[in-house]
């Protein structure tokens, strides 16, 4: 059974870079059928797609975050990572990683399964 | 890209049916049959309930159903049960390899 687990600091200072890693177990991150994605949920708000990556390293980002986001993949460790630079209090959220189906014409489709999520607070 | 529009809250009594709407545009919900729905109990991982507008993953009760008309997708839960109380989020493909979520709907079972 595929499982994903987020890890990283729970507290990041304003203007610094938020870095999280998602460890994938029970399956290979190198599957041709899936992307791997990051999603976040600020307190009291809805979910927001941050970006996705294919095992080859090809990535796509939310246009509203694109200038600050980098997602990378390490197939040797079966994990992928998120870097979000120049963070502010608005980036405080629960961050989730999830497997994302790569559908027809390589379009991203649905997320399943998800990690448990990790709360990242941006504060000095 | 603006978030898809969902009602902030809906409610129903056990045994009743409720429908949660998810409104977008022709560039997302209306343009593709790639709408998914997630059930989210606080503190837990979101769970896929519906994909490709109408399809249910294995293990999801058939009380959950999805549909779409124009730019609005809907999730209907029939025979409401106490354990259905949760937040529900819709998600749609929005072109150029991007995805868009709704603002989420809190379902209360009275």
mmCIF file of N, CA and C in Angstrom, chain A residues 35 39 41 44-49 52 60-63 96 100-101 103-116, chain B residues 1 8 32-36 38 40 43-48 50-52 87 89 91 93 96-104:
data_model
loop_
_atom_site.group_PDB
_atom_site.id
_atom_site.type_symbol
_atom_site.label_atom_id
_atom_site.label_comp_id
_atom_site.label_asym_id
_atom_site.label_seq_id
_atom_site.Cartn_x
_atom_site.Cartn_y
_atom_site.Cartn_z
ATOM 1 N N UNK A 35 2.150 11.678 -11.501
ATOM 2 C CA UNK A 35 2.919 12.824 -11.047
ATOM 3 C C UNK A 35 2.927 12.750 -9.521
ATOM 4 N N UNK A 39 0.223 20.259 -2.113
ATOM 5 C CA UNK A 39 -1.009 21.022 -1.907
ATOM 6 C C UNK A 39 -0.914 21.626 -0.505
ATOM 7 N N UNK A 41 -3.101 24.057 2.711
ATOM 8 C CA UNK A 41 -4.355 24.581 3.224
ATOM 9 C C UNK A 41 -4.060 25.574 4.338
ATOM 10 N N UNK A 44 -8.342 27.926 8.064
ATOM 11 C CA UNK A 44 -9.657 28.458 7.751
ATOM 12 C C UNK A 44 -9.942 28.635 6.274
ATOM 13 N N UNK A 45 -9.056 28.164 5.407
ATOM 14 C CA UNK A 45 -9.247 28.353 3.977
ATOM 15 C C UNK A 45 -9.279 27.005 3.253
ATOM 16 N N UNK A 46 -9.484 27.063 1.950
ATOM 17 C CA UNK A 46 -9.552 25.857 1.139
ATOM 18 C C UNK A 46 -8.185 25.347 0.728
ATOM 19 N N UNK A 47 -8.195 24.251 -0.002
ATOM 20 C CA UNK A 47 -6.957 23.671 -0.506
ATOM 21 C C UNK A 47 -6.432 24.479 -1.686
ATOM 22 N N UNK A 48 -5.121 24.489 -1.842
ATOM 23 C CA UNK A 48 -4.483 25.192 -2.962
ATOM 24 C C UNK A 48 -3.408 24.291 -3.553
ATOM 25 N N UNK A 49 -3.507 23.995 -4.841
ATOM 26 C CA UNK A 49 -2.473 23.232 -5.531
ATOM 27 C C UNK A 49 -1.224 24.105 -5.683
ATOM 28 N N UNK A 52 3.420 20.235 -9.238
ATOM 29 C CA UNK A 52 3.550 18.794 -9.436
ATOM 30 C C UNK A 52 4.822 18.499 -10.198
ATOM 31 N N UNK A 60 5.412 21.399 -13.024
ATOM 32 C CA UNK A 60 4.439 22.442 -13.327
ATOM 33 C C UNK A 60 4.013 23.089 -12.026
ATOM 34 N N UNK A 61 3.798 24.405 -12.061
ATOM 35 C CA UNK A 61 3.518 25.148 -10.844
ATOM 36 C C UNK A 61 2.258 25.998 -10.971
ATOM 37 N N UNK A 62 1.655 26.276 -9.799
ATOM 38 C CA UNK A 62 0.555 27.221 -9.724
ATOM 39 C C UNK A 62 1.080 28.591 -10.163
ATOM 40 N N UNK A 63 0.425 29.203 -11.156
ATOM 41 C CA UNK A 63 0.930 30.501 -11.640
ATOM 42 C C UNK A 63 1.097 31.547 -10.536
ATOM 43 N N UNK A 96 0.514 19.368 2.276
ATOM 44 C CA UNK A 96 0.304 17.960 1.964
ATOM 45 C C UNK A 96 1.088 17.572 0.705
ATOM 46 N N UNK A 100 -0.468 11.911 -7.895
ATOM 47 C CA UNK A 100 -1.381 12.553 -8.829
ATOM 48 C C UNK A 100 -1.402 11.765 -10.131
ATOM 49 N N UNK A 101 -2.583 11.309 -10.539
ATOM 50 C CA UNK A 101 -2.688 10.533 -11.762
ATOM 51 C C UNK A 101 -2.295 11.360 -12.975
ATOM 52 N N UNK A 103 -3.049 11.638 -16.541
ATOM 53 C CA UNK A 103 -4.103 11.137 -17.412
ATOM 54 C C UNK A 103 -3.805 11.261 -18.899
ATOM 55 N N UNK A 104 -4.887 11.226 -19.669
ATOM 56 C CA UNK A 104 -4.775 11.332 -21.117
ATOM 57 C C UNK A 104 -4.099 12.648 -21.491
ATOM 58 N N UNK A 105 -3.218 12.566 -22.483
ATOM 59 C CA UNK A 105 -2.458 13.747 -22.927
ATOM 60 C C UNK A 105 -1.595 14.308 -21.801
ATOM 61 N N UNK A 106 -1.233 13.433 -20.867
ATOM 62 C CA UNK A 106 -0.365 13.792 -19.739
ATOM 63 C C UNK A 106 -0.988 14.829 -18.824
ATOM 64 N N UNK A 107 -2.314 14.982 -18.872
ATOM 65 C CA UNK A 107 -2.973 15.955 -17.995
ATOM 66 C C UNK A 107 -3.037 15.423 -16.571
ATOM 67 N N UNK A 108 -2.723 16.259 -15.583
ATOM 68 C CA UNK A 108 -2.876 15.828 -14.185
ATOM 69 C C UNK A 108 -4.355 15.685 -13.866
ATOM 70 N N UNK A 109 -4.701 14.694 -13.045
ATOM 71 C CA UNK A 109 -6.117 14.419 -12.819
ATOM 72 C C UNK A 109 -6.454 14.435 -11.339
ATOM 73 N N UNK A 110 -6.429 13.286 -10.684
ATOM 74 C CA UNK A 110 -6.849 13.243 -9.284
ATOM 75 C C UNK A 110 -5.711 12.842 -8.341
ATOM 76 N N UNK A 111 -5.853 13.252 -7.080
ATOM 77 C CA UNK A 111 -4.852 12.985 -6.054
ATOM 78 C C UNK A 111 -5.275 11.784 -5.190
ATOM 79 N N UNK A 112 -4.402 10.794 -5.096
ATOM 80 C CA UNK A 112 -4.670 9.663 -4.207
ATOM 81 C C UNK A 112 -3.475 8.723 -4.199
ATOM 82 N N UNK A 113 -2.932 8.404 -3.022
ATOM 83 C CA UNK A 113 -3.319 8.871 -1.690
ATOM 84 C C UNK A 113 -2.617 10.187 -1.332
ATOM 85 N N UNK A 114 -2.952 10.668 -0.156
ATOM 86 C CA UNK A 114 -2.357 11.884 0.393
ATOM 87 C C UNK A 114 -1.534 11.534 1.623
ATOM 88 N N UNK A 115 -0.559 12.369 1.922
ATOM 89 C CA UNK A 115 0.120 12.276 3.195
ATOM 90 C C UNK A 115 -0.756 12.883 4.282
ATOM 91 N N UNK A 116 -0.323 12.749 5.523
ATOM 92 C CA UNK A 116 -1.095 13.251 6.669
ATOM 93 C C UNK A 116 -1.045 14.769 6.772
ATOM 94 N N UNK B 1 -6.143 32.694 -12.507
ATOM 95 C CA UNK B 1 -6.957 31.575 -12.036
ATOM 96 C C UNK B 1 -7.575 31.902 -10.687
ATOM 97 N N UNK B 8 -20.046 27.629 1.468
ATOM 98 C CA UNK B 8 -19.193 27.458 2.650
ATOM 99 C C UNK B 8 -19.685 26.312 3.533
ATOM 100 N N UNK B 32 -13.377 20.394 -19.213
ATOM 101 C CA UNK B 32 -12.769 19.061 -19.082
ATOM 102 C C UNK B 32 -13.609 18.188 -18.154
ATOM 103 N N UNK B 33 -13.555 16.894 -18.376
ATOM 104 C CA UNK B 33 -14.229 15.958 -17.463
ATOM 105 C C UNK B 33 -13.233 15.428 -16.438
ATOM 106 N N UNK B 34 -12.472 16.339 -15.873
ATOM 107 C CA UNK B 34 -11.448 15.995 -14.892
ATOM 108 C C UNK B 34 -11.770 16.703 -13.570
ATOM 109 N N UNK B 35 -12.948 16.422 -13.021
ATOM 110 C CA UNK B 35 -13.337 16.968 -11.724
ATOM 111 C C UNK B 35 -13.254 15.849 -10.685
ATOM 112 N N UNK B 36 -12.636 16.150 -9.566
ATOM 113 C CA UNK B 36 -12.541 15.193 -8.467
ATOM 114 C C UNK B 36 -13.045 15.834 -7.179
ATOM 115 N N UNK B 38 -12.966 15.462 -2.746
ATOM 116 C CA UNK B 38 -12.219 14.922 -1.619
ATOM 117 C C UNK B 38 -12.976 15.164 -0.333
ATOM 118 N N UNK B 40 -12.584 15.437 3.715
ATOM 119 C CA UNK B 40 -11.491 15.779 4.608
ATOM 120 C C UNK B 40 -11.985 15.929 6.026
ATOM 121 N N UNK B 43 -7.611 17.053 10.700
ATOM 122 C CA UNK B 43 -6.479 16.333 11.254
ATOM 123 C C UNK B 43 -6.104 15.066 10.510
ATOM 124 N N UNK B 44 -6.881 14.736 9.482
ATOM 125 C CA UNK B 44 -6.593 13.526 8.707
ATOM 126 C C UNK B 44 -6.235 13.880 7.264
ATOM 127 N N UNK B 45 -5.764 12.886 6.534
ATOM 128 C CA UNK B 45 -5.456 13.090 5.131
ATOM 129 C C UNK B 45 -6.745 13.157 4.322
ATOM 130 N N UNK B 46 -6.839 14.079 3.362
ATOM 131 C CA UNK B 46 -8.000 14.093 2.467
ATOM 132 C C UNK B 46 -8.141 12.748 1.750
ATOM 133 N N UNK B 47 -9.385 12.393 1.434
ATOM 134 C CA UNK B 47 -9.674 11.108 0.795
ATOM 135 C C UNK B 47 -10.415 11.330 -0.515
ATOM 136 N N UNK B 48 -9.948 10.701 -1.582
ATOM 137 C CA UNK B 48 -10.592 10.791 -2.887
ATOM 138 C C UNK B 48 -11.939 10.080 -2.845
ATOM 139 N N UNK B 50 -14.604 10.992 -5.511
ATOM 140 C CA UNK B 50 -15.113 10.969 -6.888
ATOM 141 C C UNK B 50 -13.993 11.448 -7.806
ATOM 142 N N UNK B 51 -13.835 10.805 -8.965
ATOM 143 C CA UNK B 51 -12.891 11.293 -9.971
ATOM 144 C C UNK B 51 -13.561 11.237 -11.341
ATOM 145 N N UNK B 52 -12.986 11.942 -12.294
ATOM 146 C CA UNK B 52 -13.550 12.011 -13.650
ATOM 147 C C UNK B 52 -15.041 12.336 -13.611
ATOM 148 N N UNK B 87 -15.316 18.170 5.767
ATOM 149 C CA UNK B 87 -15.165 19.179 4.721
ATOM 150 C C UNK B 87 -15.039 18.459 3.386
ATOM 151 N N UNK B 89 -13.992 19.062 -0.735
ATOM 152 C CA UNK B 89 -13.287 19.948 -1.660
ATOM 153 C C UNK B 89 -13.396 19.402 -3.074
ATOM 154 N N UNK B 91 -12.010 19.712 -7.146
ATOM 155 C CA UNK B 91 -10.762 20.040 -7.846
ATOM 156 C C UNK B 91 -10.995 19.806 -9.333
ATOM 157 N N UNK B 93 -9.094 20.092 -13.430
ATOM 158 C CA UNK B 93 -8.016 20.437 -14.344
ATOM 159 C C UNK B 93 -8.362 21.787 -14.952
ATOM 160 N N UNK B 96 -3.127 23.704 -19.282
ATOM 161 C CA UNK B 96 -1.680 23.951 -19.141
ATOM 162 C C UNK B 96 -1.080 23.229 -17.941
ATOM 163 N N UNK B 97 -1.538 22.011 -17.707
ATOM 164 C CA UNK B 97 -1.011 21.166 -16.623
ATOM 165 C C UNK B 97 -1.208 21.792 -15.242
ATOM 166 N N UNK B 98 -2.260 22.597 -15.072
ATOM 167 C CA UNK B 98 -2.547 23.183 -13.766
ATOM 168 C C UNK B 98 -3.859 22.643 -13.204
ATOM 169 N N UNK B 99 -3.994 22.758 -11.893
ATOM 170 C CA UNK B 99 -5.177 22.282 -11.178
ATOM 171 C C UNK B 99 -5.728 23.392 -10.306
ATOM 172 N N UNK B 100 -7.038 23.360 -10.104
ATOM 173 C CA UNK B 100 -7.712 24.374 -9.322
ATOM 174 C C UNK B 100 -8.631 23.700 -8.323
ATOM 175 N N UNK B 101 -8.558 24.144 -7.051
ATOM 176 C CA UNK B 101 -9.440 23.634 -6.013
ATOM 177 C C UNK B 101 -10.549 24.634 -5.742
ATOM 178 N N UNK B 102 -11.620 24.137 -5.129
ATOM 179 C CA UNK B 102 -12.662 25.004 -4.615
ATOM 180 C C UNK B 102 -12.298 25.450 -3.208
ATOM 181 N N UNK B 103 -13.113 26.325 -2.646
ATOM 182 C CA UNK B 103 -12.851 26.848 -1.312
ATOM 183 C C UNK B 103 -13.217 25.904 -0.184
ATOM 184 N N UNK B 104 -13.873 24.796 -0.533
ATOM 185 C CA UNK B 104 -14.250 23.820 0.468
ATOM 186 C C UNK B 104 -15.631 24.074 1.050
#
